[in-house]
Amino acid sequence: MTDANDHTQGETSDGVSDNGEADGTGSHELGLDVSPESDGNGSDDPIDEILRDEPDDDTEEASRGLFDDLLSGEPIFEKKEVLRPSYTPRKLPHREDQINNMATILVSALRGDTPSNILIYGKTGTGKTASAKFVSEELESTSTKYEVPCEVEYINCEVTDTQYRVLAQLANKFVDKNRAAIDRTIDEYETILERAREDPQILEGTEFTSRSELRTEIESLTDKRESFTEVPMTGWPTDRVYNSFFDAVDYRERVVVIMLDEIDKLVEKSGDDTLYNLSRMNSELERSRVSIIGISNDLKFTDFLDPRVNSSLGEEEIVFPPYDANQLRDILEARAEIAFKDGALTDDVIPLCAAFAAQEHGDARRALDLLRTAGELAERDDTDHVEEDHVRQAQEKIEIDRVVEVVRTLPQQSKLVLFSIILLEKQGVHNINTGEVYNIYKRLCDEIDADVLTQRRVTDLISELDMLGIVNAVVVSKGRYGRTKEISLSVPLEETETVLLSDSRLGDIEDVQPFVQARFDN
Ligand code: ADP
Ligand code: MG
């Protein structure tokens, strides 16, 4: 818990110094970036004060204030945003093949044909989202350049995770676009109408023969515009939402590429109806065409798809393999160049980040996190360079942050099971078995009035904790007594306990000693 707080605080104060350095003059951005501190204070804000007083050139001394030292003491980062997940790099080393592959398939959209659907998969942090966004930006800018109607819609299905919401979001995007396009045409026509009043000749250059014809057209466009209504985020029957999307897309000729990122989350949560509906649209659309790019961290999700959906979605498959340590090194070097001050990194830092992240299934996100966190830790140490040891500390910190997050969001029953294991470990019990966990678990449930699950269910919850990497459970054979599990904690005990106790109900358990004692009574 404390760790999580520390982290956020670190970020805020880092943000202050960070941006100030980022662009020499930077006063404007600086003012924005410190908003957590300046919130609601209007002109009393000390930062504002400093900025307003800031001299045009180097007559500084007079105005040195609260934040000046923080600003000047920025020896590590040049532009930290570059290391954050939200930053989209312009260059993606070691993804040339995948990017070219995508482009080769999607280029048909620029020729007015329907590109094959694409399924992209690979583990987290292998550059899928970054590459897909890069390609879609290129596609859209090229389509603008050559004036071919091609549009890309990106949806993150981890956030938008039901059929209703996916369709509603798509519908609303096209409703908005259509309305804006109609508005532009109406404006144009009204100008002509106005000018034609003085000079009827003007109509000769148009498809209209009279002002009244033009007026009728404006009316019909206005009606059309009214027919495109926003879909509310809940409440309509799904087929009405689908029809809205359908009509909005088909309003004019265009090729639409729908990018469904984290598509496995959508299927897991809401089944494959969305994909089924989207993939059969082309047979009914008259003017437009739709093509789908699905991005998944997990290929297994295709097992849950209707075979028709599966073969349609997987017309083309592109795999993003994990990065190896050398590739991660290249990626980090390119980013570090922009993110850090010259000479801020000692030689071992990048190779070590790359090596750690390579162990973590070649995850570039992890590698970047490590590098950024190492930099922040060095900053807090008040040194002007990042060293190997900062990377090791960063690795530990990220691991603890991860555990804290996983444990914090566990369902309550799992928390009780985990708490039981912790209590046993604290008591110095080794090779904890399921029965022992269950006995303590039952008593904890009694104490806080929670439902008591069967031992079978508790065994399942232990397996889940094992899969999350929180405990380690090995099955051992006890000869004719059957088999049992030997369980041990695989995360730091104290931090984990702190997180569990921060749950208000578990925090109510005051004296846990008697429960643990129970183990020896049974
Ligand atoms: P995924 O979608 O596969 O989980 P992302 O595309 O989100 O992975 O990549 C994770 C992070 O790593 C992002 O910050 C991204 O910018 C960065 N990244 C991934 N691959 C590369 C690459 N080849 N070059 C530069 N940065 C990369
Ligand atoms: Mg992604």
Coordinates of C-alpha atoms and ligand atoms in Angstrom, one line a residue:
M1 CA 0.0 0.0 0.0
T2 CA 2.6 2.5 1.0
D3 CA 4.5 1.5 -2.0
A4 CA 1.7 2.3 -4.3
N5 CA 1.4 5.7 -2.7
D6 CA 5.0 6.4 -2.9
H7 CA 4.9 5.7 -6.5
T8 CA 2.2 8.1 -7.4
Q9 CA 3.8 10.8 -5.5
G10 CA 7.0 10.2 -7.2
E11 CA 5.4 10.6 -10.5
T12 CA 3.8 13.9 -9.7
S13 CA 6.9 15.5 -8.5
D14 CA 8.9 14.0 -11.3
G15 CA 6.4 15.4 -13.7
V16 CA 7.1 18.9 -12.5
S17 CA 10.8 18.8 -13.0
D18 CA 10.5 16.7 -16.1
N19 CA 8.5 18.9 -18.4
G20 CA 10.2 22.1 -17.3
E21 CA 13.4 20.7 -18.7
A22 CA 11.7 19.1 -21.6
D23 CA 11.4 22.1 -23.7
G24 CA 13.8 24.8 -22.6
T25 CA 11.2 27.6 -22.2
G26 CA 8.4 25.2 -21.3
S27 CA 6.5 27.5 -19.0
H28 CA 3.2 26.9 -20.5
E29 CA 3.4 23.1 -20.4
L30 CA 4.8 23.3 -16.9
G31 CA 1.8 25.1 -15.7
L32 CA -0.4 22.4 -17.1
D33 CA 1.6 19.6 -15.8
V34 CA 1.6 20.5 -12.2
S35 CA -2.2 20.8 -12.1
P36 CA -2.4 18.2 -9.2
E37 CA -0.8 20.8 -7.0
S38 CA -2.4 23.9 -8.5
D39 CA -6.0 22.5 -8.7
G40 CA -8.6 25.1 -8.0
N41 CA -6.2 27.6 -6.7
G42 CA -6.5 30.0 -9.6
S43 CA -4.0 32.8 -9.5
D44 CA -2.8 32.1 -5.9
D45 CA -0.9 29.2 -7.4
P46 CA 2.7 29.4 -6.5
I47 CA 3.7 28.0 -9.9
D48 CA 1.6 30.6 -11.7
E49 CA 3.2 33.2 -9.6
I50 CA 6.7 32.1 -10.5
L51 CA 5.9 31.8 -14.2
R52 CA 4.3 35.2 -14.4
D53 CA 7.3 36.8 -12.7
E54 CA 9.7 34.9 -14.8
P55 CA 12.1 37.3 -16.4
D56 CA 12.5 37.2 -20.2
D57 CA 16.1 36.4 -20.1
D58 CA 18.7 35.7 -17.5
T59 CA 18.0 38.2 -14.8
E60 CA 16.9 35.3 -12.6
E61 CA 18.1 35.7 -9.1
A62 CA 15.3 38.0 -8.0
S63 CA 12.5 35.5 -8.7
R64 CA 14.0 32.2 -7.4
G65 CA 11.1 30.4 -5.7
L66 CA 9.8 27.2 -4.3
F67 CA 10.2 25.2 -7.5
D68 CA 13.3 26.7 -9.0
D69 CA 15.7 24.2 -7.4
L70 CA 13.5 21.3 -8.3
L71 CA 13.5 22.5 -11.9
S72 CA 17.2 23.0 -12.2
G73 CA 18.0 19.7 -10.4
E74 CA 16.9 17.6 -13.3
P75 CA 20.0 15.7 -14.3
I76 CA 18.5 12.4 -15.5
F77 CA 15.5 12.9 -17.8
E78 CA 15.3 15.0 -20.9
K79 CA 11.8 13.9 -21.9
K80 CA 10.4 11.2 -19.7
E81 CA 7.0 10.9 -21.6
V82 CA 8.9 9.0 -24.2
L83 CA 9.2 6.0 -21.9
R84 CA 5.5 5.9 -21.0
P85 CA 3.1 3.4 -22.6
S86 CA 1.0 6.2 -24.0
Y87 CA 3.8 7.4 -26.3
T88 CA 3.6 6.0 -29.8
P89 CA 7.1 5.8 -31.3
R90 CA 7.6 6.7 -34.9
K91 CA 10.0 3.9 -35.4
L92 CA 9.5 0.3 -34.4
P93 CA 12.7 -1.7 -34.7
H94 CA 12.3 -5.4 -35.3
R95 CA 8.7 -5.1 -36.4
E96 CA 9.4 -4.3 -40.0
D97 CA 8.1 -7.7 -41.2
Q98 CA 4.8 -7.5 -39.3
I99 CA 4.3 -3.9 -40.3
N100 CA 5.0 -4.6 -44.0
N101 CA 2.8 -7.6 -43.8
M102 CA -0.1 -5.6 -42.5
A103 CA 0.4 -2.9 -45.1
T104 CA 0.5 -5.4 -47.9
I105 CA -2.9 -6.7 -46.9
L106 CA -4.4 -3.3 -46.1
V107 CA -3.3 -1.5 -49.3
S108 CA -6.3 -2.9 -51.1
A109 CA -8.4 -0.5 -49.0
L110 CA -6.7 2.3 -50.8
R111 CA -7.7 0.8 -54.1
G112 CA -11.3 0.7 -53.0
D113 CA -11.3 -3.1 -52.4
T114 CA -12.0 -4.9 -49.2
P115 CA -8.9 -6.0 -47.4
S116 CA -8.9 -9.5 -45.9
N117 CA -9.6 -9.7 -42.2
I118 CA -6.5 -10.0 -40.1
L119 CA -5.9 -11.7 -36.8
I120 CA -2.8 -10.5 -35.0
Y121 CA -1.5 -12.3 -31.9
G122 CA 1.4 -12.3 -29.6
K123 CA 2.2 -12.0 -25.9
T124 CA 1.8 -8.6 -24.1
G125 CA 4.4 -6.1 -24.8
T126 CA 5.4 -7.5 -28.2
G127 CA 4.4 -4.3 -30.0
K128 CA 1.0 -5.3 -31.4
T129 CA -0.9 -2.2 -30.4
A130 CA 2.0 0.2 -31.3
S131 CA 2.4 -1.4 -34.8
A132 CA -1.3 -1.5 -35.5
K133 CA -1.7 2.1 -34.6
F134 CA 1.3 3.1 -36.7
V135 CA -0.1 1.3 -39.7
S136 CA -3.6 2.7 -39.3
E137 CA -2.2 6.3 -39.0
E138 CA -0.3 5.7 -42.2
L139 CA -3.3 4.2 -43.9
E140 CA -5.5 7.1 -43.0
S141 CA -3.0 9.8 -44.0
T142 CA -2.4 8.1 -47.3
S143 CA -6.1 7.9 -48.0
T144 CA -6.5 11.6 -47.3
K145 CA -3.6 12.3 -49.6
Y146 CA -5.1 10.4 -52.5
E147 CA -8.7 11.3 -51.5
V148 CA -9.8 7.7 -51.3
P149 CA -12.5 7.1 -48.7
C150 CA -10.9 4.8 -46.2
E151 CA -11.4 5.0 -42.5
V152 CA -9.9 3.2 -39.5
E153 CA -11.7 2.8 -36.2
Y154 CA -9.8 1.6 -33.2
I155 CA -11.6 0.0 -30.3
N156 CA -9.9 -1.2 -27.1
C157 CA -12.1 -4.2 -26.1
E158 CA -10.7 -4.3 -22.7
V159 CA -12.6 -1.1 -22.1
T160 CA -15.4 -1.6 -24.5
D161 CA -16.3 -5.1 -23.7
T162 CA -19.8 -5.9 -24.8
Q163 CA -21.4 -6.2 -28.2
Y164 CA -23.8 -3.4 -27.3
R165 CA -20.9 -1.0 -26.4
V166 CA -18.8 -2.0 -29.4
L167 CA -21.6 -1.4 -31.8
A168 CA -22.8 1.7 -30.1
Q169 CA -19.3 3.2 -30.2
L170 CA -18.9 2.4 -33.9
A171 CA -22.4 3.7 -34.7
N172 CA -21.8 7.0 -32.9
K173 CA -18.5 7.5 -34.7
F174 CA -20.2 7.2 -38.1
V175 CA -23.3 9.1 -37.0
D176 CA -21.0 12.0 -36.1
K177 CA -19.0 11.7 -39.3
N178 CA -22.1 11.6 -41.4
R179 CA -23.7 14.6 -39.7
A180 CA -20.5 16.6 -40.0
A181 CA -20.3 15.8 -43.7
I182 CA -24.0 16.7 -44.2
D183 CA -23.5 19.9 -42.4
R184 CA -20.7 20.9 -44.6
T185 CA -22.8 20.2 -47.7
I186 CA -25.7 22.1 -46.3
D187 CA -23.5 25.1 -45.6
E188 CA -22.1 25.0 -49.1
Y189 CA -25.6 24.8 -50.6
E190 CA -26.9 27.6 -48.5
T191 CA -24.1 29.8 -49.7
I192 CA -25.0 29.0 -53.3
L193 CA -28.6 29.6 -52.6
E194 CA -27.9 33.0 -51.1
R195 CA -25.7 34.0 -54.0
A196 CA -28.1 32.7 -56.6
R197 CA -30.7 35.1 -55.4
E198 CA -28.6 38.0 -56.8
D199 CA -27.0 36.0 -59.6
P200 CA -29.1 33.0 -60.9
Q201 CA -26.2 32.3 -63.4
I202 CA -24.4 30.7 -60.5
L203 CA -26.6 27.7 -60.6
E204 CA -25.3 26.8 -64.0
G205 CA -22.1 25.4 -62.5
T206 CA -24.1 23.1 -60.2
E207 CA -26.4 20.1 -60.6
F208 CA -29.4 22.3 -59.7
T209 CA -31.6 24.0 -62.2
S210 CA -33.5 26.3 -59.9
R211 CA -33.3 27.7 -56.4
S212 CA -36.4 25.8 -55.3
E213 CA -34.7 22.5 -56.4
L214 CA -31.8 23.5 -54.3
R215 CA -34.0 24.3 -51.4
T216 CA -35.7 20.9 -51.6
E217 CA -32.3 19.2 -51.6
I218 CA -31.3 21.2 -48.5
E219 CA -34.5 20.1 -46.8
S220 CA -34.0 16.5 -47.6
L221 CA -30.4 16.7 -46.4
T222 CA -31.7 18.2 -43.1
D223 CA -34.1 15.3 -42.8
K224 CA -31.3 12.8 -43.5
R225 CA -29.2 14.5 -40.9
E226 CA -32.0 14.2 -38.3
S227 CA -32.2 10.4 -39.1
F228 CA -28.7 9.9 -37.8
T229 CA -29.3 9.8 -34.1
E230 CA -26.8 9.1 -31.4
V231 CA -27.0 5.7 -29.8
P232 CA -27.3 5.9 -26.0
M233 CA -24.7 3.9 -24.1
T234 CA -27.4 1.6 -22.8
G235 CA -31.1 0.8 -23.2
W236 CA -31.7 0.0 -26.9
P237 CA -32.3 -3.5 -28.2
T238 CA -29.0 -4.7 -29.7
D239 CA -30.4 -5.1 -33.2
R240 CA -31.4 -1.5 -33.2
V241 CA -27.9 -0.5 -32.3
Y242 CA -26.6 -2.8 -35.0
N243 CA -29.0 -1.2 -37.6
S244 CA -27.9 2.2 -36.6
F245 CA -24.3 1.3 -37.2
F246 CA -25.1 -0.5 -40.4
D247 CA -27.0 2.5 -41.8
A248 CA -24.5 5.0 -40.7
V249 CA -21.6 3.1 -42.3
D250 CA -23.5 2.5 -45.5
Y251 CA -24.5 6.1 -45.9
R252 CA -21.7 6.6 -48.4
E253 CA -19.0 4.7 -50.2
R254 CA -16.0 3.8 -48.1
V255 CA -13.8 1.1 -46.8
V256 CA -13.8 0.8 -43.1
V257 CA -11.1 -1.0 -41.1
I258 CA -12.3 -1.9 -37.6
M259 CA -9.5 -2.6 -35.3
L260 CA -10.5 -4.6 -32.3
D261 CA -7.6 -4.5 -29.8
E262 CA -7.7 -7.0 -26.9
I263 CA -10.3 -8.9 -28.8
D264 CA -9.9 -12.0 -26.5
K265 CA -11.3 -9.9 -23.7
L266 CA -14.4 -9.2 -25.7
V267 CA -14.9 -12.8 -26.6
E268 CA -14.2 -14.0 -23.0
K269 CA -16.7 -11.5 -21.6
S270 CA -19.5 -11.5 -24.2
G271 CA -19.0 -14.3 -26.6
D272 CA -18.5 -14.1 -30.4
D273 CA -21.8 -12.5 -31.5
T274 CA -20.1 -9.1 -32.2
L275 CA -17.6 -10.8 -34.5
Y276 CA -20.3 -12.8 -36.1
N277 CA -22.3 -9.8 -36.9
L278 CA -19.4 -7.7 -38.1
S279 CA -18.0 -10.4 -40.3
R280 CA -21.3 -11.0 -42.1
M281 CA -22.0 -7.3 -42.8
N282 CA -20.2 -7.2 -46.2
S283 CA -22.8 -9.4 -47.8
E284 CA -25.5 -6.8 -47.0
L285 CA -23.7 -3.5 -47.3
E286 CA -24.4 -1.7 -50.5
R287 CA -22.0 1.2 -50.6
S288 CA -19.4 0.5 -48.0
R289 CA -17.2 -2.4 -47.0
V290 CA -15.9 -3.4 -43.6
S291 CA -12.8 -5.3 -42.7
I292 CA -11.7 -6.4 -39.3
I293 CA -8.3 -6.5 -37.6
G294 CA -8.5 -8.5 -34.4
I295 CA -5.6 -8.2 -31.9
S296 CA -5.1 -10.7 -29.2
N297 CA -2.7 -11.6 -26.5
D298 CA -3.9 -15.1 -26.5
L299 CA -4.5 -17.4 -29.4
K300 CA -6.6 -19.9 -27.4
F301 CA -9.6 -17.5 -27.6
T302 CA -10.2 -18.8 -31.2
D303 CA -11.2 -22.1 -29.6
F304 CA -14.3 -20.4 -28.4
L305 CA -15.3 -18.9 -31.8
D306 CA -18.0 -20.2 -34.0
P307 CA -16.1 -22.0 -36.9
R308 CA -17.5 -19.5 -39.4
V309 CA -16.3 -16.5 -37.4
N310 CA -13.0 -18.2 -36.9
S311 CA -12.3 -18.8 -40.5
S312 CA -13.5 -15.3 -41.5
L313 CA -11.5 -13.5 -38.8
G314 CA -8.4 -15.5 -39.5
E315 CA -8.2 -15.0 -43.2
E316 CA -4.7 -13.6 -42.6
E317 CA -2.7 -14.2 -39.4
I318 CA 0.2 -12.3 -38.2
V319 CA 2.3 -13.4 -35.3
F320 CA 4.3 -11.1 -33.1
P321 CA 7.0 -13.2 -31.5
P322 CA 8.6 -12.2 -28.1
Y323 CA 11.6 -9.9 -28.4
D324 CA 15.0 -11.4 -27.4
A325 CA 17.4 -9.4 -25.2
N326 CA 19.3 -8.0 -28.2
Q327 CA 16.1 -6.7 -29.8
L328 CA 14.9 -5.2 -26.5
R329 CA 18.3 -3.5 -26.3
D330 CA 17.8 -1.8 -29.7
I331 CA 14.3 -0.7 -28.7
L332 CA 15.5 0.8 -25.4
E333 CA 18.4 2.5 -27.0
A334 CA 16.2 4.3 -29.5
R335 CA 13.9 5.5 -26.7
A336 CA 16.6 6.3 -24.2
E337 CA 18.3 8.6 -26.7
I338 CA 15.3 11.0 -26.5
A339 CA 14.2 10.3 -23.0
F340 CA 17.5 10.8 -21.1
K341 CA 20.1 13.5 -20.8
D342 CA 23.3 12.7 -22.5
G343 CA 25.5 10.5 -20.4
A344 CA 22.8 9.9 -17.7
L345 CA 22.9 6.1 -18.3
T346 CA 25.9 4.0 -17.3
D347 CA 26.8 1.3 -19.8
D348 CA 25.2 -1.6 -18.0
V349 CA 21.8 -0.1 -17.6
I350 CA 20.2 -0.9 -20.9
P351 CA 21.6 -4.4 -21.3
L352 CA 20.3 -5.2 -17.8
C353 CA 16.8 -3.9 -18.4
A354 CA 16.8 -5.8 -21.7
A355 CA 17.9 -9.0 -20.0
F356 CA 15.3 -8.8 -17.2
A357 CA 12.5 -8.1 -19.7
A358 CA 13.7 -10.9 -21.9
Q359 CA 13.1 -13.3 -19.1
E360 CA 9.6 -11.7 -18.7
H361 CA 8.6 -13.3 -22.1
G362 CA 10.3 -10.6 -24.1
D363 CA 8.0 -7.8 -23.0
A364 CA 9.0 -4.4 -24.3
R365 CA 6.5 -2.7 -22.0
R366 CA 8.3 -4.2 -19.0
A367 CA 11.7 -3.2 -20.4
L368 CA 10.5 0.4 -20.8
D369 CA 9.0 0.4 -17.3
L370 CA 12.2 -0.8 -15.8
L371 CA 14.2 1.9 -17.6
R372 CA 11.9 4.6 -16.5
T373 CA 11.6 3.4 -12.9
A374 CA 15.4 3.0 -12.7
G375 CA 15.7 6.6 -13.8
E376 CA 13.2 7.7 -11.2
L377 CA 15.0 5.9 -8.5
A378 CA 18.3 7.5 -9.5
E379 CA 16.5 10.8 -9.4
R380 CA 15.4 10.2 -5.9
D381 CA 18.9 9.2 -4.9
D382 CA 20.0 12.7 -6.1
T383 CA 22.6 11.4 -8.4
D384 CA 23.1 12.4 -12.0
H385 CA 23.4 9.0 -13.5
V386 CA 21.5 5.7 -13.5
E387 CA 23.4 2.6 -12.4
E388 CA 22.9 -1.1 -12.5
D389 CA 21.7 -1.1 -9.0
H390 CA 18.9 1.2 -9.8
V391 CA 17.7 -1.3 -12.4
R392 CA 17.8 -4.1 -9.8
Q393 CA 15.8 -1.9 -7.4
A394 CA 13.4 -1.1 -10.2
Q395 CA 12.9 -4.8 -11.0
E396 CA 12.0 -5.4 -7.3
K397 CA 9.7 -2.4 -7.1
I398 CA 7.8 -3.3 -10.3
E399 CA 7.4 -6.8 -9.0
I400 CA 6.0 -5.6 -5.7
D401 CA 3.7 -3.1 -7.4
R402 CA 2.4 -5.9 -9.6
V403 CA 1.7 -8.2 -6.6
V404 CA 0.0 -5.4 -4.7
E405 CA -2.3 -4.7 -7.7
V406 CA -3.1 -8.4 -8.2
V407 CA -3.8 -9.0 -4.5
R408 CA -5.8 -5.8 -4.1
T409 CA -8.2 -6.9 -6.8
L410 CA -8.7 -10.5 -5.7
P411 CA -12.2 -11.6 -4.8
Q412 CA -12.8 -11.7 -1.1
Q413 CA -12.8 -15.5 -0.9
S414 CA -9.4 -15.7 -2.5
K415 CA -8.2 -13.0 -0.1
L416 CA -9.3 -15.1 2.8
V417 CA -7.6 -18.2 1.4
L418 CA -4.4 -16.2 0.9
F419 CA -4.6 -14.7 4.3
S420 CA -4.8 -18.1 5.8
I421 CA -1.6 -19.1 4.0
I422 CA 0.1 -16.0 5.2
L423 CA -0.9 -16.7 8.8
L424 CA 0.5 -20.2 8.6
E425 CA 3.8 -19.0 7.1
K426 CA 4.1 -16.4 9.8
Q427 CA 3.8 -19.1 12.2
G428 CA 6.8 -20.8 10.6
V429 CA 4.8 -23.7 9.1
H430 CA 6.5 -25.3 6.1
N431 CA 4.9 -27.4 3.4
I432 CA 1.5 -26.2 4.3
N433 CA -1.2 -28.5 3.1
T434 CA -4.7 -27.8 1.8
G435 CA -6.4 -29.1 5.0
E436 CA -4.4 -26.7 7.2
V437 CA -5.3 -23.8 5.0
Y438 CA -9.0 -24.9 5.0
N439 CA -9.2 -25.0 8.8
I440 CA -7.9 -21.5 9.2
Y441 CA -9.9 -20.3 6.3
K442 CA -13.1 -21.5 8.0
R443 CA -12.4 -19.7 11.2
L444 CA -11.6 -16.5 9.3
C445 CA -14.9 -16.8 7.5
D446 CA -16.7 -17.2 10.8
E447 CA -15.0 -14.2 12.2
I448 CA -16.1 -11.9 9.5
D449 CA -19.4 -13.6 8.7
A450 CA -18.5 -14.7 5.2
D451 CA -19.9 -17.7 3.4
V452 CA -17.8 -20.8 3.9
L453 CA -16.9 -22.5 0.7
T454 CA -16.3 -26.3 0.4
Q455 CA -12.7 -27.6 0.6
R456 CA -12.9 -28.5 -3.1
R457 CA -13.7 -24.9 -3.9
V458 CA -10.9 -23.7 -1.7
T459 CA -8.5 -26.1 -3.5
D460 CA -9.6 -24.5 -6.7
L461 CA -8.9 -21.0 -5.4
I462 CA -5.4 -22.1 -4.3
S463 CA -4.8 -23.3 -7.8
E464 CA -5.9 -19.9 -9.1
L465 CA -3.5 -18.1 -6.7
D466 CA -0.8 -20.5 -8.0
M467 CA -1.6 -19.5 -11.6
L468 CA -1.4 -15.8 -10.7
G469 CA 2.1 -16.5 -9.3
I470 CA 1.1 -15.5 -5.7
V471 CA 1.6 -18.9 -4.2
N472 CA 3.4 -22.0 -5.2
A473 CA 1.4 -25.2 -4.9
V474 CA 2.9 -28.6 -5.8
V475 CA 1.0 -31.8 -5.7
V476 CA 2.6 -34.4 -3.6
S477 CA 1.6 -38.0 -3.2
K478 CA 1.1 -39.3 0.4
G479 CA 1.1 -42.9 -0.6
R480 CA -2.1 -44.6 0.5
Y481 CA -3.4 -41.4 2.1
G482 CA -3.9 -40.0 -1.4
R483 CA -2.5 -36.8 -2.7
T484 CA -2.3 -33.3 -1.3
K485 CA -0.8 -29.9 -2.1
E486 CA 2.2 -28.4 -0.5
I487 CA 1.7 -24.7 -0.6
S488 CA 4.1 -21.8 0.0
L489 CA 3.9 -18.1 -0.6
S490 CA 5.8 -16.8 -3.6
V491 CA 5.5 -13.1 -3.0
P492 CA 6.9 -10.9 -0.3
L493 CA 4.9 -11.6 2.9
E494 CA 4.8 -8.3 4.6
E495 CA 3.7 -6.3 1.6
T496 CA 1.0 -8.8 0.7
E497 CA -0.3 -8.9 4.3
T498 CA -0.5 -5.1 4.3
V499 CA -2.6 -5.1 1.2
L500 CA -4.9 -7.8 2.5
L501 CA -5.4 -5.9 5.8
S502 CA -6.3 -2.7 3.8
D503 CA -9.4 -4.5 2.7
S504 CA -11.9 -3.2 5.2
R505 CA -13.5 -6.5 6.1
L506 CA -10.2 -8.3 6.5
G507 CA -8.9 -5.4 8.5
D508 CA -11.6 -6.1 11.0
I509 CA -10.0 -9.4 12.0
E510 CA -8.2 -8.1 15.0
D511 CA -6.4 -10.9 16.8
V512 CA -5.5 -13.6 14.5
Q513 CA -3.4 -15.7 16.8
P514 CA -6.2 -18.0 17.9
F515 CA -6.9 -19.1 14.3
V516 CA -3.4 -20.1 13.7
Q517 CA -3.3 -21.9 17.0
A518 CA -6.2 -23.9 15.7
R519 CA -3.9 -25.7 13.3
F520 CA -2.2 -27.4 16.1
D521 CA -5.5 -28.3 17.8
N522 CA -6.8 -30.1 14.7
Ligands
ADP1 P1 1.2 -5.1 -27.1 O1 0.1 -4.4 -27.7 O2 1.8 -6.2 -27.9 O3 0.9 -5.6 -25.7 P2 2.5 -2.5 -27.2 O4 2.4 -2.3 -28.7 O5 1.5 -1.8 -26.3 O6 2.4 -4.1 -26.9 O7 4.0 -2.2 -26.8 C1 4.3 -2.1 -25.4 C2 5.3 -0.9 -25.3 O8 6.5 -1.2 -25.9 C3 4.8 0.4 -25.9 O9 5.2 1.4 -25.1 C4 5.5 0.4 -27.3 O10 5.6 1.7 -27.7 C5 6.8 -0.3 -27.0 N1 7.3 -1.1 -28.1 C6 6.9 -2.3 -28.4 N2 7.5 -2.8 -29.5 C7 8.4 -1.8 -29.9 C8 9.3 -1.6 -30.9 N3 9.6 -2.6 -31.8 N4 10.0 -0.4 -31.0 C9 9.8 0.5 -30.1 N5 8.9 0.4 -29.1 C10 8.2 -0.7 -29.0
MG2 MG -1.8 -4.0 -26.9

